[in-house]
Short mmCIF file of C-alpha atoms in Angstrom, two decimals:
data_model
loop_
_atom_site.label_atom_id
_atom_site.label_comp_id
_atom_site.label_asym_id
_atom_site.label_seq_id
_atom_site.Cartn_x
_atom_site.Cartn_y
_atom_site.Cartn_z
CA UNK A 1 20.01 45.83 -56.65
CA UNK A 2 20.14 48.31 -59.32
CA UNK A 3 23.13 50.49 -57.99
CA UNK A 4 21.18 54.24 -58.15
CA UNK A 5 23.68 56.35 -59.68
CA UNK A 6 23.68 54.71 -63.48
CA UNK A 7 20.17 54.54 -62.96
CA UNK A 8 19.19 57.98 -63.48
CA UNK A 9 19.70 60.01 -66.26
CA UNK A 10 23.12 61.19 -66.94
CA UNK A 11 22.90 65.63 -66.08
CA UNK A 12 25.67 68.39 -65.94
CA UNK A 13 23.68 69.66 -63.54
CA UNK A 14 25.17 67.35 -60.63
CA UNK A 15 21.72 68.83 -58.80
CA UNK A 16 19.45 67.57 -61.06
CA UNK A 17 17.08 64.48 -61.19
CA UNK A 18 18.03 63.76 -57.24
CA UNK A 19 16.15 60.95 -55.38
CA UNK A 20 16.38 63.01 -52.08
CA UNK A 21 13.21 64.08 -50.13
CA UNK A 22 13.15 67.71 -50.23
CA UNK A 23 11.01 68.16 -47.29
CA UNK A 24 8.90 71.08 -48.77
CA UNK A 25 6.25 70.59 -45.55
CA UNK A 26 9.10 71.10 -43.16
CA UNK A 27 11.38 73.70 -44.72
CA UNK A 28 9.52 76.84 -42.36
CA UNK A 29 9.34 74.19 -39.43
CA UNK A 30 12.27 76.07 -36.91
CA UNK A 31 12.08 73.53 -34.49
CA UNK A 32 12.88 71.10 -37.50
CA UNK A 33 15.84 72.61 -39.33
CA UNK A 34 17.00 73.40 -35.74
CA UNK A 35 17.46 68.76 -35.18
CA UNK A 36 19.09 68.26 -38.60
CA UNK A 37 21.49 71.10 -37.92
CA UNK A 38 22.20 69.30 -34.53
CA UNK A 39 21.86 65.71 -36.27
CA UNK A 40 25.70 64.46 -36.62
CA UNK A 41 23.82 62.68 -39.91
CA UNK A 42 23.14 65.30 -41.38
CA UNK A 43 25.11 66.54 -44.82
CA UNK A 44 25.81 69.93 -46.19
CA UNK A 45 27.26 71.08 -49.32
CA UNK A 46 29.19 74.74 -48.78
CA UNK A 47 28.51 77.29 -51.04
CA UNK A 48 31.38 80.25 -51.39
CA UNK A 49 30.50 82.85 -53.42
CA UNK A 50 27.66 80.86 -55.20
CA UNK A 51 29.60 78.05 -56.87
CA UNK A 52 29.00 74.66 -54.37
CA UNK A 53 32.01 72.55 -53.87
CA UNK A 54 32.32 70.32 -56.26
CA UNK A 55 34.58 66.85 -55.88
CA UNK A 56 35.94 65.97 -59.26
CA UNK A 57 35.07 62.90 -60.69
CA UNK A 58 36.21 59.73 -60.32
CA UNK A 59 36.34 58.46 -63.46
CA UNK A 60 36.72 59.74 -66.97
CA UNK A 61 33.17 58.46 -67.66
CA UNK A 62 31.76 60.26 -64.42
CA UNK A 63 31.09 63.70 -64.12
CA UNK A 64 31.83 65.73 -60.79
CA UNK A 65 29.59 65.12 -57.47
CA UNK A 66 28.73 67.11 -54.49
CA UNK A 67 31.59 67.85 -52.10
CA UNK A 68 28.82 66.65 -48.75
CA UNK A 69 30.84 67.78 -45.75
CA UNK A 70 29.22 66.72 -42.34
CA UNK A 71 28.48 69.86 -40.08
CA UNK A 72 31.42 69.35 -37.87
CA UNK A 73 33.74 70.10 -40.84
CA UNK A 74 31.39 73.52 -41.49
CA UNK A 75 31.12 74.90 -38.84
CA UNK A 76 34.76 76.15 -37.95
CA UNK A 77 34.17 78.13 -41.65
CA UNK A 78 30.53 79.46 -40.86
CA UNK A 79 30.78 83.08 -39.62
CA UNK A 80 27.50 85.46 -38.29
CA UNK A 81 27.24 86.63 -41.77
CA UNK A 82 26.74 82.95 -42.88
CA UNK A 83 23.27 82.04 -44.49
CA UNK A 84 22.33 78.62 -43.80
CA UNK A 85 19.50 77.44 -47.05
CA UNK A 86 17.87 74.11 -47.46
CA UNK A 87 17.43 73.79 -51.36
#
């Protein structure tokens, strides 16, 4: 089995070359979005002042990684003016 992390070209933009399905057909489906927000398996990358949460590289040869968190971890930090955006 090929390690997907090493199968993708190296790119300084950690959000580029992602194998994730960006669900373009579901982005405007309010019910689907609400179900994903309620799903304990959903993960988010929090942003603050347009900067994503990044984790430091694990080794010298790797770049930073996105800080994927569960909704349960993020929800206490959200307030009424917070925006949730599906990228």
